[in-house]
Coordinates of C-alpha atoms in Angstrom, one line a residue:
Chain A
M1 CA 22.3 -17.1 -13.1
S2 CA 20.6 -14.3 -13.6
S3 CA 16.9 -14.5 -14.3
L4 CA 15.5 -11.2 -15.0
Y5 CA 14.1 -9.9 -18.7
W6 CA 12.9 -6.6 -18.5
L7 CA 9.7 -5.6 -21.0
A8 CA 11.2 -1.9 -20.6
S9 CA 9.2 1.0 -22.5
Y10 CA 8.4 4.4 -22.2
P11 CA 4.5 4.6 -21.3
K12 CA 1.7 3.9 -23.9
S13 CA 4.5 2.1 -26.2
G14 CA 2.9 -1.0 -26.8
N15 CA 4.1 -2.6 -23.0
T16 CA 0.5 -4.2 -22.3
W17 CA 0.5 -5.6 -26.1
F18 CA 3.2 -7.3 -25.6
R19 CA 2.6 -8.7 -22.2
A20 CA -0.6 -9.9 -23.9
F21 CA 1.0 -11.7 -26.5
L22 CA 3.5 -12.8 -24.1
Q23 CA 0.9 -14.3 -21.9
N24 CA -0.8 -15.9 -25.1
L25 CA 2.5 -17.0 -26.4
L26 CA 3.0 -18.9 -23.0
E27 CA -0.7 -20.3 -22.1
D28 CA -0.6 -21.8 -25.8
G29 CA -4.9 -22.0 -25.7
D30 CA -7.3 -22.3 -27.8
K31 CA -8.9 -19.0 -26.9
P32 CA -7.7 -15.8 -26.1
V33 CA -6.3 -15.5 -22.1
V34 CA -7.8 -12.9 -19.7
I35 CA -6.3 -9.3 -19.9
D36 CA -7.5 -8.7 -16.5
E37 CA -5.2 -12.5 -16.0
L38 CA -2.0 -10.7 -17.5
S39 CA 0.3 -12.6 -14.7
T40 CA 3.6 -12.8 -16.3
G41 CA 5.7 -10.8 -13.5
S42 CA 5.3 -7.8 -11.4
I43 CA 6.1 -4.8 -12.6
A44 CA 9.6 -3.4 -11.5
S45 CA 7.9 -0.7 -9.5
A46 CA 5.8 -2.8 -7.7
R47 CA 5.9 -1.7 -3.9
G48 CA 4.7 -5.4 -3.1
W49 CA 7.4 -7.3 -4.8
L50 CA 10.4 -4.8 -3.3
D51 CA 8.6 -4.7 0.2
E52 CA 8.5 -8.8 -0.1
T53 CA 12.2 -9.0 -0.8
L54 CA 13.2 -6.1 1.7
G55 CA 11.4 -7.4 4.6
F56 CA 10.4 -4.0 5.4
D57 CA 7.7 -1.3 4.6
T58 CA 9.0 0.6 1.1
A59 CA 6.0 3.1 2.6
D60 CA 8.5 3.7 5.4
L61 CA 11.4 4.9 3.1
T62 CA 12.1 8.2 1.3
Q63 CA 11.6 8.1 -2.8
D64 CA 15.5 8.2 -3.1
E65 CA 16.0 5.5 -0.1
I66 CA 13.9 3.0 -2.1
D67 CA 16.0 4.2 -5.5
A68 CA 19.0 3.3 -3.5
L69 CA 17.6 -0.3 -2.4
R70 CA 15.7 -1.1 -5.9
P71 CA 18.8 -2.8 -7.7
S72 CA 19.5 -5.2 -4.4
V73 CA 15.9 -6.4 -5.3
Y74 CA 16.5 -7.4 -8.6
D75 CA 20.0 -8.4 -8.0
W76 CA 18.1 -11.4 -5.0
Q77 CA 16.4 -13.1 -8.3
H78 CA 19.9 -13.8 -9.6
D79 CA 19.9 -17.6 -8.8
A80 CA 16.1 -17.9 -9.1
T81 CA 15.6 -21.2 -11.4
E82 CA 12.7 -19.8 -13.4
L83 CA 12.8 -16.9 -16.0
G84 CA 10.8 -13.6 -15.0
Y85 CA 9.3 -11.6 -17.6
H86 CA 8.9 -8.3 -16.2
K87 CA 7.3 -4.8 -17.1
I88 CA 9.6 -1.3 -16.6
H89 CA 8.8 2.2 -17.3
D90 CA 11.8 3.5 -15.2
A91 CA 14.1 5.0 -17.5
Y92 CA 17.7 3.1 -17.2
T93 CA 19.2 5.5 -14.1
T94 CA 22.7 4.6 -12.2
A95 CA 23.1 5.4 -8.6
D96 CA 26.0 7.7 -7.7
D97 CA 28.0 4.7 -7.8
G98 CA 27.2 3.5 -11.0
T99 CA 24.6 0.4 -10.2
P100 CA 22.1 0.8 -12.8
I101 CA 18.2 1.0 -11.1
V102 CA 17.6 -2.4 -12.6
G103 CA 20.8 -4.1 -11.1
V104 CA 23.5 -6.2 -12.2
V105 CA 23.4 -9.9 -11.5
G106 CA 19.9 -10.4 -11.6
T107 CA 19.3 -9.2 -15.5
K108 CA 19.3 -11.1 -18.0
G109 CA 18.4 -9.0 -20.8
A110 CA 15.9 -6.2 -21.9
L111 CA 13.6 -5.7 -24.6
Y112 CA 13.1 -2.3 -25.6
I113 CA 9.8 -1.3 -27.1
V114 CA 9.8 2.2 -28.7
R115 CA 7.0 3.7 -30.6
N116 CA 6.7 7.1 -32.5
P117 CA 6.8 9.9 -29.9
L118 CA 4.1 11.6 -32.1
D119 CA 1.4 8.7 -31.0
V120 CA 2.9 8.5 -27.6
A121 CA 1.4 11.9 -27.2
P122 CA -2.2 11.3 -27.5
S123 CA -1.8 8.3 -25.6
Y124 CA -0.1 9.6 -22.8
A125 CA -2.5 12.5 -22.5
N126 CA -5.5 10.2 -22.2
H127 CA -3.6 8.1 -19.9
C128 CA -2.7 11.5 -17.4
Q129 CA -6.1 12.7 -18.4
C130 CA -4.2 16.0 -19.0
S131 CA -4.0 18.3 -22.2
L132 CA -1.9 17.3 -25.2
D133 CA 0.1 20.4 -24.7
Q134 CA 0.5 19.3 -21.1
A135 CA 1.6 15.4 -22.3
I136 CA 4.3 16.9 -24.7
E137 CA 5.4 18.7 -21.8
Y138 CA 6.0 15.9 -19.4
M139 CA 8.1 14.1 -22.3
G140 CA 10.3 16.7 -22.5
N141 CA 10.8 17.1 -19.1
T142 CA 13.8 15.6 -17.5
K143 CA 12.3 15.7 -13.8
H144 CA 9.0 14.0 -15.1
C145 CA 8.1 10.7 -13.5
M146 CA 5.2 8.8 -12.6
A147 CA 3.8 8.0 -8.5
Q148 CA 5.7 10.5 -7.3
N149 CA 3.1 12.0 -4.6
K150 CA 4.9 12.0 -1.0
R151 CA 1.5 12.4 0.6
R152 CA 0.1 9.4 0.1
L153 CA 0.8 5.2 -0.3
T154 CA 0.7 4.4 -4.1
S155 CA 0.7 0.9 -5.3
Q156 CA 4.1 1.3 -7.2
V157 CA 6.9 3.3 -5.9
R158 CA 8.1 6.7 -7.6
Q159 CA 9.7 5.8 -11.4
Q160 CA 11.6 8.4 -13.1
L161 CA 11.4 8.6 -16.7
L162 CA 13.4 11.5 -17.6
T163 CA 12.2 12.4 -21.1
W164 CA 11.1 10.9 -23.7
S165 CA 14.5 10.9 -25.8
E166 CA 16.4 10.7 -22.6
H167 CA 14.5 7.1 -21.4
V168 CA 15.1 5.6 -25.1
R169 CA 18.9 7.0 -24.7
S170 CA 19.3 5.6 -20.9
W171 CA 17.8 2.1 -22.7
L172 CA 19.5 2.1 -26.0
D173 CA 23.0 3.1 -25.0
A174 CA 23.2 1.5 -21.5
P175 CA 26.7 0.1 -21.4
Q176 CA 27.1 -3.9 -21.0
L177 CA 23.2 -4.2 -21.4
N178 CA 21.7 -7.3 -22.9
R179 CA 19.1 -5.5 -25.3
L180 CA 17.0 -5.9 -28.2
V181 CA 14.8 -3.3 -29.4
I182 CA 11.4 -3.4 -31.3
R183 CA 9.3 -0.5 -32.3
Y184 CA 5.8 -0.5 -32.1
E185 CA 5.1 0.1 -35.2
D186 CA 7.2 -2.9 -36.8
M187 CA 4.6 -5.0 -34.2
L188 CA 1.8 -3.7 -36.4
N189 CA 3.4 -3.9 -39.7
H190 CA 5.4 -6.8 -39.3
P191 CA 4.2 -8.4 -36.7
L192 CA 5.5 -12.0 -37.5
A193 CA 9.0 -11.2 -37.9
T194 CA 8.7 -8.7 -35.1
F195 CA 7.5 -11.2 -32.4
T196 CA 9.8 -13.8 -33.3
A197 CA 13.0 -11.6 -33.1
A198 CA 11.6 -11.3 -29.5
C199 CA 10.6 -14.0 -28.8
Q200 CA 14.1 -15.5 -30.0
F201 CA 15.8 -12.7 -27.6
L202 CA 13.8 -13.7 -24.8
E203 CA 14.1 -17.5 -25.1
L204 CA 11.0 -18.2 -25.7
P205 CA 9.4 -20.8 -28.1
L206 CA 9.8 -20.1 -31.3
D207 CA 7.4 -22.5 -33.4
Q208 CA 5.6 -20.1 -35.7
A209 CA 1.9 -21.3 -35.4
R210 CA 2.2 -20.7 -31.9
I211 CA 3.5 -17.1 -32.4
K212 CA 0.7 -16.5 -34.4
K213 CA -1.8 -17.5 -32.6
A214 CA -0.6 -15.3 -29.5
I215 CA -0.6 -12.8 -32.4
A216 CA -3.8 -13.0 -33.5
F217 CA -4.9 -13.6 -29.9
S218 CA -3.2 -10.5 -28.6
D219 CA -4.5 -8.3 -31.5
F220 CA -5.8 -5.2 -30.4
K221 CA -9.4 -5.7 -31.6
V222 CA -9.6 -8.6 -29.2
L223 CA -8.1 -6.5 -26.4
S224 CA -10.4 -3.6 -27.2
Q225 CA -13.3 -6.3 -27.2
Q226 CA -12.2 -7.6 -24.1
E227 CA -12.0 -4.3 -22.1
K228 CA -15.5 -3.0 -23.7
Q229 CA -17.3 -6.1 -22.5
H230 CA -15.8 -6.9 -18.9
G231 CA -13.2 -3.9 -18.2
F232 CA -9.2 -3.8 -17.7
K233 CA -8.4 -3.2 -14.0
E234 CA -4.9 -1.6 -15.2
R235 CA -6.9 1.2 -17.1
P236 CA -6.3 4.2 -15.3
P237 CA -9.4 5.1 -13.3
Q238 CA -10.1 8.4 -14.6
T239 CA -10.3 7.2 -17.9
Q240 CA -12.4 5.7 -20.5
Q241 CA -10.3 3.2 -22.2
F242 CA -7.4 1.6 -22.2
F243 CA -7.0 0.0 -25.5
R244 CA -7.8 3.1 -27.6
Q245 CA -6.7 3.4 -30.8
G246 CA -4.0 0.9 -31.4
K247 CA -2.6 2.2 -34.7
S248 CA 0.1 4.2 -35.6
G249 CA 0.2 7.8 -37.5
D250 CA -2.9 8.8 -35.7
W251 CA -0.9 11.9 -34.6
R252 CA -2.1 13.2 -38.0
D253 CA -5.6 13.9 -36.6
K254 CA -4.7 14.5 -32.7
L255 CA -1.6 17.2 -33.0
T256 CA -1.9 20.5 -34.7
G257 CA 1.1 21.3 -36.7
E258 CA 3.1 23.3 -33.7
Q259 CA 2.8 20.0 -31.2
V260 CA 4.2 18.2 -33.9
A261 CA 6.8 20.6 -34.7
R262 CA 7.3 21.1 -30.8
I263 CA 8.2 17.2 -30.1
I264 CA 10.3 17.3 -33.3
Q265 CA 12.1 19.9 -31.9
D266 CA 12.4 18.0 -28.5
H267 CA 13.2 15.1 -30.1
G268 CA 14.2 15.3 -33.4
E269 CA 17.7 13.4 -33.1
M270 CA 16.1 10.5 -31.3
M271 CA 13.3 10.2 -33.9
R272 CA 15.8 10.6 -36.3
R273 CA 17.7 7.6 -35.3
L274 CA 14.9 5.8 -35.0
G275 CA 13.6 5.9 -38.6
Y276 CA 10.8 7.9 -37.4
L277 CA 11.7 11.0 -39.6
D278 CA 13.1 11.0 -43.1
V279 CA 16.0 12.5 -44.1
N280 CA 14.3 16.4 -44.7
G281 CA 13.4 15.6 -40.9
Q282 CA 9.8 15.1 -41.9
P283 CA 7.6 12.9 -39.7
L284 CA 6.9 9.4 -41.1
V285 CA 3.8 7.4 -40.8
T286 CA 6.0 4.5 -41.3
P287 CA 9.3 4.3 -40.0
R288 CA 11.9 3.6 -41.9
P289 CA 13.5 0.0 -42.3
W290 CA 16.4 -0.6 -39.4
C291 CA 18.6 -1.9 -42.3
E292 CA 18.6 1.6 -43.9
L293 CA 19.6 3.4 -40.6
S294 CA 23.0 3.4 -40.6
V295 CA 23.3 4.5 -37.3
D296 CA 21.8 1.6 -36.0
V297 CA 23.9 -0.8 -38.5
E298 CA 26.1 -0.9 -35.7
R299 CA 24.0 -1.6 -33.1
R300 CA 22.3 -4.7 -34.8
G301 CA 25.0 -7.1 -33.3
D302 CA 24.4 -5.2 -30.3
G303 CA 20.5 -7.0 -30.4
V304 CA 18.9 -4.1 -32.5
A305 CA 16.1 -6.3 -34.7
C306 CA 16.8 -5.5 -38.2
V307 CA 13.2 -6.8 -40.0
N308 CA 13.4 -6.9 -43.1
Q309 CA 10.0 -5.6 -45.0
Chain B
M1 CA 12.3 2.8 30.7
Y2 CA 9.1 0.3 30.5
Y3 CA 6.2 0.1 28.3
S4 CA 3.5 -2.1 27.7
A5 CA 2.0 -3.2 23.8
Y6 CA 0.7 -6.7 22.8
Q7 CA 0.5 -7.4 26.7
L8 CA 3.8 -7.8 27.3
T9 CA 6.0 -5.5 29.4
I10 CA 8.9 -4.3 27.2
A11 CA 12.1 -2.9 28.8
S12 CA 13.8 -0.6 26.2
E13 CA 16.7 1.9 25.5
L14 CA 15.5 3.4 23.1
P15 CA 12.7 5.7 23.6
L16 CA 9.4 4.3 22.5
P17 CA 7.2 7.7 22.7
E18 CA 4.3 5.7 20.8
L19 CA 4.0 3.1 23.4
V20 CA 2.1 2.9 27.1
Q21 CA 4.2 3.2 29.6
V22 CA 4.2 1.0 32.8
N23 CA 5.9 0.9 36.0
G24 CA 8.9 -1.8 35.6
T25 CA 8.0 -5.3 37.0
Q26 CA 8.9 -8.3 35.0
T27 CA 10.0 -7.5 31.9
D28 CA 8.8 -10.1 28.8
V29 CA 11.1 -8.3 26.2
T30 CA 14.1 -6.5 26.5
I31 CA 15.4 -4.2 23.6
R32 CA 19.1 -3.0 24.1
F33 CA 21.6 -1.5 22.1
D34 CA 24.3 -3.3 20.8
N35 CA 26.7 -4.5 18.0
V36 CA 24.7 -6.8 15.5
A37 CA 27.0 -9.0 13.3
E38 CA 27.2 -7.5 9.4
N39 CA 27.0 -9.8 7.4
G40 CA 23.4 -11.9 8.6
L41 CA 23.9 -15.3 10.7
A42 CA 26.7 -17.7 10.6
D43 CA 24.0 -20.4 11.0
G44 CA 21.0 -19.0 9.2
E45 CA 19.6 -18.9 5.9
Q46 CA 19.4 -15.9 3.8
L47 CA 15.8 -14.8 2.8
G48 CA 16.5 -11.7 1.7
P49 CA 19.6 -9.1 0.5
F50 CA 19.1 -7.9 4.0
L51 CA 17.3 -10.8 5.6
W52 CA 18.8 -13.8 7.4
A53 CA 17.1 -16.2 9.6
A54 CA 17.5 -19.0 12.0
P55 CA 15.6 -20.8 14.2
N56 CA 14.2 -18.3 17.0
T57 CA 16.1 -15.4 15.1
L58 CA 16.1 -13.3 12.7
W59 CA 18.8 -10.6 11.6
L60 CA 17.3 -7.5 9.3
Q61 CA 19.0 -4.5 8.1
V62 CA 17.6 -1.4 6.9
P63 CA 20.4 0.2 5.1
N64 CA 21.7 3.5 6.8
V65 CA 19.1 3.1 9.2
A66 CA 19.9 -0.2 11.8
R67 CA 20.9 -4.0 12.0
F68 CA 18.2 -5.8 14.1
L69 CA 18.5 -9.0 16.0
V70 CA 15.4 -10.3 17.0
R71 CA 15.6 -14.0 19.5
N72 CA 13.9 -16.0 21.1
G73 CA 10.6 -14.1 21.1
N74 CA 12.3 -11.9 24.4
E75 CA 15.0 -10.0 23.1
I76 CA 15.5 -7.0 20.3
I77 CA 18.9 -6.1 19.8
I78 CA 19.8 -2.6 18.1
D79 CA 23.0 -1.7 16.0
P80 CA 21.9 1.7 14.6
A81 CA 23.8 3.4 11.7
D82 CA 25.9 6.3 11.9
G83 CA 24.0 10.0 12.6
I84 CA 20.6 8.1 12.5
D85 CA 17.6 9.7 14.0
D86 CA 15.9 8.0 16.8
D87 CA 11.9 8.0 14.7
S88 CA 14.1 6.0 11.8
I89 CA 15.0 3.7 13.9
R90 CA 11.3 3.0 15.6
V91 CA 9.2 2.8 12.7
F92 CA 11.1 -0.4 11.7
L93 CA 11.8 -1.8 15.4
L94 CA 7.9 -1.2 15.3
G95 CA 7.5 -2.6 12.4
S96 CA 9.2 -5.8 10.8
A97 CA 11.6 -6.2 14.2
F98 CA 8.3 -6.5 16.6
G99 CA 6.5 -8.9 13.9
A100 CA 9.3 -11.0 14.0
L101 CA 9.5 -11.3 17.5
L102 CA 5.8 -11.9 17.7
F103 CA 5.9 -14.7 15.2
Q104 CA 8.4 -16.2 17.9
R105 CA 6.3 -16.3 20.5
G106 CA 3.7 -18.6 18.7
L107 CA 1.4 -16.0 17.1
L108 CA -0.1 -15.2 14.1
V109 CA 0.9 -12.4 13.0
I110 CA -1.5 -10.4 10.6
H111 CA -1.4 -7.7 8.2
G112 CA -3.7 -5.4 9.1
N113 CA -5.6 -3.6 11.4
A114 CA -8.0 -4.3 14.1
V115 CA -11.0 -2.5 15.5
R116 CA -12.9 -3.2 18.7
I117 CA -16.9 -3.5 17.6
G118 CA -18.1 -4.4 21.1
D119 CA -16.8 -7.1 22.8
E120 CA -14.9 -8.7 20.0
C121 CA -13.1 -6.9 16.9
L122 CA -12.6 -6.3 13.0
I123 CA -9.5 -6.9 11.1
C124 CA -9.4 -5.4 7.5
V125 CA -6.5 -6.7 5.4
G126 CA -5.0 -5.8 2.0
P127 CA -2.0 -5.1 0.2
S128 CA -0.3 -2.1 1.1
G129 CA -1.4 0.9 -0.3
A130 CA -5.3 -0.8 0.2
G131 CA -6.0 1.8 2.7
K132 CA -6.2 0.0 5.8
S133 CA -4.6 2.3 7.9
T134 CA -6.9 5.0 6.6
L135 CA -9.9 3.1 7.5
A136 CA -8.5 2.6 10.9
A137 CA -8.4 6.2 11.0
A138 CA -12.5 6.7 9.9
F139 CA -13.1 4.4 12.3
M140 CA -11.1 6.0 15.2
Q141 CA -13.3 9.3 14.3
R142 CA -16.4 7.9 14.4
G143 CA -15.7 7.0 18.0
F144 CA -14.2 3.1 17.8
D145 CA -11.2 2.0 19.3
V146 CA -8.3 0.7 17.3
L147 CA -6.9 -1.8 18.7
A148 CA -3.5 -2.3 16.5
D149 CA -2.2 -1.1 13.6
D150 CA -0.5 -2.5 10.6
V151 CA 0.3 -5.3 12.7
V152 CA -2.3 -7.8 14.7
P153 CA -0.9 -11.1 16.4
V154 CA -3.5 -13.4 17.1
N155 CA -3.5 -15.8 19.8
D156 CA -4.4 -19.5 19.3
A157 CA -7.6 -18.7 21.1
G158 CA -8.4 -16.4 17.6
L159 CA -8.0 -13.3 20.4
A160 CA -6.4 -10.4 18.6
L161 CA -3.9 -8.9 21.4
P162 CA -4.0 -5.1 21.7
G163 CA -1.0 -3.1 20.0
F164 CA -0.2 0.6 20.8
P165 CA -2.3 3.4 20.4
R166 CA -1.3 5.4 17.3
I167 CA -2.1 5.0 13.7
K168 CA 0.6 6.1 10.9
L169 CA -1.3 8.2 8.8
W170 CA -0.3 9.6 5.4
Q171 CA -1.0 13.6 4.8
D172 CA -3.6 13.3 2.6
A173 CA -5.4 10.9 4.5
A174 CA -5.0 13.2 8.0
E175 CA -6.6 16.3 5.2
Q176 CA -9.4 13.5 4.5
F177 CA -10.5 13.8 7.9
E178 CA -9.5 17.7 9.0
I179 CA -6.7 16.3 11.1
V180 CA -3.9 18.9 11.2
T181 CA -1.0 17.8 11.0
D182 CA 1.5 20.3 12.5
D183 CA 1.8 19.2 16.0
L184 CA 1.4 15.3 15.2
R185 CA 5.1 13.6 15.0
R186 CA 6.0 12.6 11.9
I187 CA 6.9 9.1 11.6
R188 CA 10.2 9.7 10.3
P189 CA 11.7 13.8 9.9
E190 CA 11.3 13.2 6.0
M191 CA 8.5 12.0 5.5
N192 CA 4.7 13.3 5.0
K193 CA 3.3 10.5 7.2
F194 CA 2.5 10.9 10.9
N195 CA 2.2 9.3 13.9
L196 CA -1.1 9.9 15.2
P197 CA -2.5 8.9 18.8
V198 CA -5.4 7.0 19.1
N199 CA -8.1 7.6 21.8
G200 CA -8.8 4.8 24.2
V201 CA -6.3 2.8 25.0
V202 CA -7.6 -0.9 24.8
Q203 CA -6.6 -3.7 27.4
Q204 CA -7.6 -7.0 26.8
A205 CA -7.2 -9.5 23.7
L206 CA -10.8 -9.6 21.8
P207 CA -12.3 -12.3 19.9
I208 CA -11.6 -11.5 15.9
R209 CA -15.5 -11.8 14.0
W210 CA -15.0 -10.2 11.5
I211 CA -12.0 -10.1 8.7
Y212 CA -12.5 -7.7 5.4
I213 CA -10.0 -8.4 2.5
L214 CA -9.6 -4.4 0.9
G215 CA -9.4 -3.9 -2.6
S216 CA -10.5 -2.0 -5.4
D217 CA -12.1 -2.1 -8.7
H218 CA -13.5 0.0 -11.5
I219 CA -17.4 -0.3 -10.0
D220 CA -19.9 2.0 -8.6
E221 CA -20.6 0.4 -5.6
I222 CA -18.9 -0.8 -2.6
T223 CA -19.8 -4.7 -2.6
F224 CA -19.1 -7.6 -0.7
E225 CA -18.2 -11.1 -1.0
A226 CA -18.2 -13.7 1.5
I227 CA -15.6 -16.4 1.6
N228 CA -16.7 -19.7 2.9
G229 CA -15.4 -23.2 3.9
M230 CA -11.7 -24.3 2.9
A231 CA -11.1 -20.9 0.6
K232 CA -10.9 -18.8 3.9
F233 CA -7.5 -20.3 4.4
M234 CA -5.5 -18.8 1.4
P235 CA -6.3 -15.4 2.3
L236 CA -5.5 -15.7 5.8
Q237 CA -1.8 -16.8 4.7
N238 CA -1.8 -14.4 1.8
N239 CA -2.6 -11.7 4.6
T240 CA -0.2 -12.7 6.9
Y241 CA 2.4 -10.3 8.2
R242 CA 6.1 -10.9 6.5
A243 CA 5.3 -14.6 5.7
K244 CA 8.8 -14.9 4.5
F245 CA 10.0 -14.7 7.9
L246 CA 8.0 -18.0 8.8
H247 CA 10.0 -20.0 6.6
G248 CA 13.8 -19.3 7.9
M249 CA 12.7 -19.4 11.7
Q250 CA 10.7 -23.0 10.8
L251 CA 7.4 -21.3 12.4
K252 CA 5.6 -22.5 9.3
S253 CA 3.9 -25.9 10.6
Q254 CA 2.6 -23.9 13.9
H255 CA 1.7 -20.7 11.2
L256 CA -0.8 -23.5 9.1
A257 CA -1.9 -24.8 12.2
L258 CA -2.7 -21.1 13.6
C259 CA -4.7 -20.1 10.4
G260 CA -6.8 -23.1 10.2
K261 CA -8.2 -22.5 13.5
L262 CA -8.6 -18.7 13.2
A263 CA -10.5 -19.4 9.6
S264 CA -13.2 -21.5 11.5
K265 CA -14.1 -19.2 13.9
I266 CA -14.4 -15.7 11.3
R267 CA -16.7 -14.6 8.8
L268 CA -13.8 -13.6 6.2
S269 CA -15.3 -11.6 3.1
R270 CA -13.5 -9.5 0.0
L271 CA -14.7 -5.7 0.2
T272 CA -14.4 -4.1 -3.1
R273 CA -14.4 -0.4 -3.2
P274 CA -14.6 2.0 -6.1
K275 CA -11.5 3.1 -7.3
L276 CA -13.0 6.7 -7.9
G277 CA -15.7 8.7 -5.7
F278 CA -15.4 6.8 -2.4
T279 CA -14.8 7.9 1.5
A280 CA -13.5 6.0 3.8
N281 CA -16.7 7.3 6.1
A282 CA -19.0 5.2 3.3
M283 CA -16.5 2.2 3.9
V284 CA -17.0 2.3 7.9
D285 CA -21.2 2.7 6.5
A286 CA -21.4 -0.1 4.5
I287 CA -18.7 -2.5 6.9
L288 CA -21.2 -1.5 10.1
K289 CA -24.0 -2.5 8.0
D290 CA -22.5 -5.8 6.9
I291 CA -22.0 -6.6 10.2
E292 CA -25.7 -5.9 11.5
V293 CA -26.8 -8.1 8.9
N294 CA -24.0 -10.9 9.5
P295 CA -23.4 -10.4 13.5

């Protein structure tokens, strides 16, 4: 029996926020969980998880060799008795023989969290400590990877992100993948409906009071306040703060018209599909409701959440 | 060829240039090429996608490199994949396969690096990427003897057995110490990771006095936190080399007893370094100071 649920997203798209929600929901305590103790499951690219399962060091393998072995590691979970919820930033790539990077028999499904790329760009620039233009270049670069240094050992193995559009498409169109897609903006604007849909998909408790409490305990203000007071170990060392804005539409103050145009040029098709552009191709701060997106109607049965406003 | 490592005389059909050569006398361990069954152990338990174990036997496959059969603490059979180079076989032979063999010989195998301090030694442990080998190289640059890299076997009396004289060092770490890698042997042809020979071969087993668990955090200074009493037990278990091998080989209870014995003899501390703006040399200084205060 498969046991892995992937919490999949391009970086800076709300994955950690969702994990904070999940941990709060599972613990169901009277105060928010400590953000340094988000322990729902290892990230897919954690070297420790791979080494432990394989029985030999991935540090002595090339990045391509590691990619070839990753599916077997996740498939090894096929008879685990407990469900696992694991973050993953890799694109849903496949090996030459068609095996997906996440394997086949170990995977139960994927919750894909997507966020307006106009808002991803400033956040990713901060994460990488690079310029906005550089972040926009990364998001448009099909060769872009995380943890790809070949000259030293990193605690995570290389993750191929592809371009932002390719990343989203790889997960949304992966054949035979049980999946639910939720948008960061719906998590913000329609939290109860969106998180409930996610809980239903992920076989989590559906008690509304409990979900409301977990939403409140993982509110951006709570996460940000905790980080200010006690720090957050997942923060990249050179950045000031991990939980920075937690808003949508921030791009209007952060990006130049040229930068907006470039992102729309690179990713317009996928942005339209996800409701981030209006009928005239202009960017929206509040994305169109899923139900209005004809292209996605067919995907509803396939697991795309239709969160009615 | 005959070699010496971990106080064992090893006869090997595969040349092992990392190890010290000795004259063939009585052999403790034989390493040879032969067929190893493709699908694991018929009477064993599968522990991973490429891993099987039975009492005193471990079967390990590194896909496209080799299959290894390690048994009775005295034999390793290698079945190489077609066209694979010797270096690639060696790196896994001297890692996981040897680790399993040392477990089978009744030793506690710690995942760390051991450095000689006077008549005793310290061990630095921590997850992959914590900087164990870099720190060992820094100690070596300062004239200390490195007892073992990555795999540290510990006997019943709490003594660390000397391994073989090399550290596996990444390109970035080598540059940090201004070590030119041009003439160093790559651990595998396609990797920027090198076999750095260590100066001086330690012959005798040394009592372990200090164990440091390496970690990092968003802090400005290197900090130490002593772990006392019963709390020492879990970190030793957690930093055992490939602890999973023990389950299948039915060596778990023996291992617990060894951890307990070692815990009573050592000073165990958590060493947390800043994530940014530290040097391996500063860590050596900090450790030496800690050792001075806590002999």
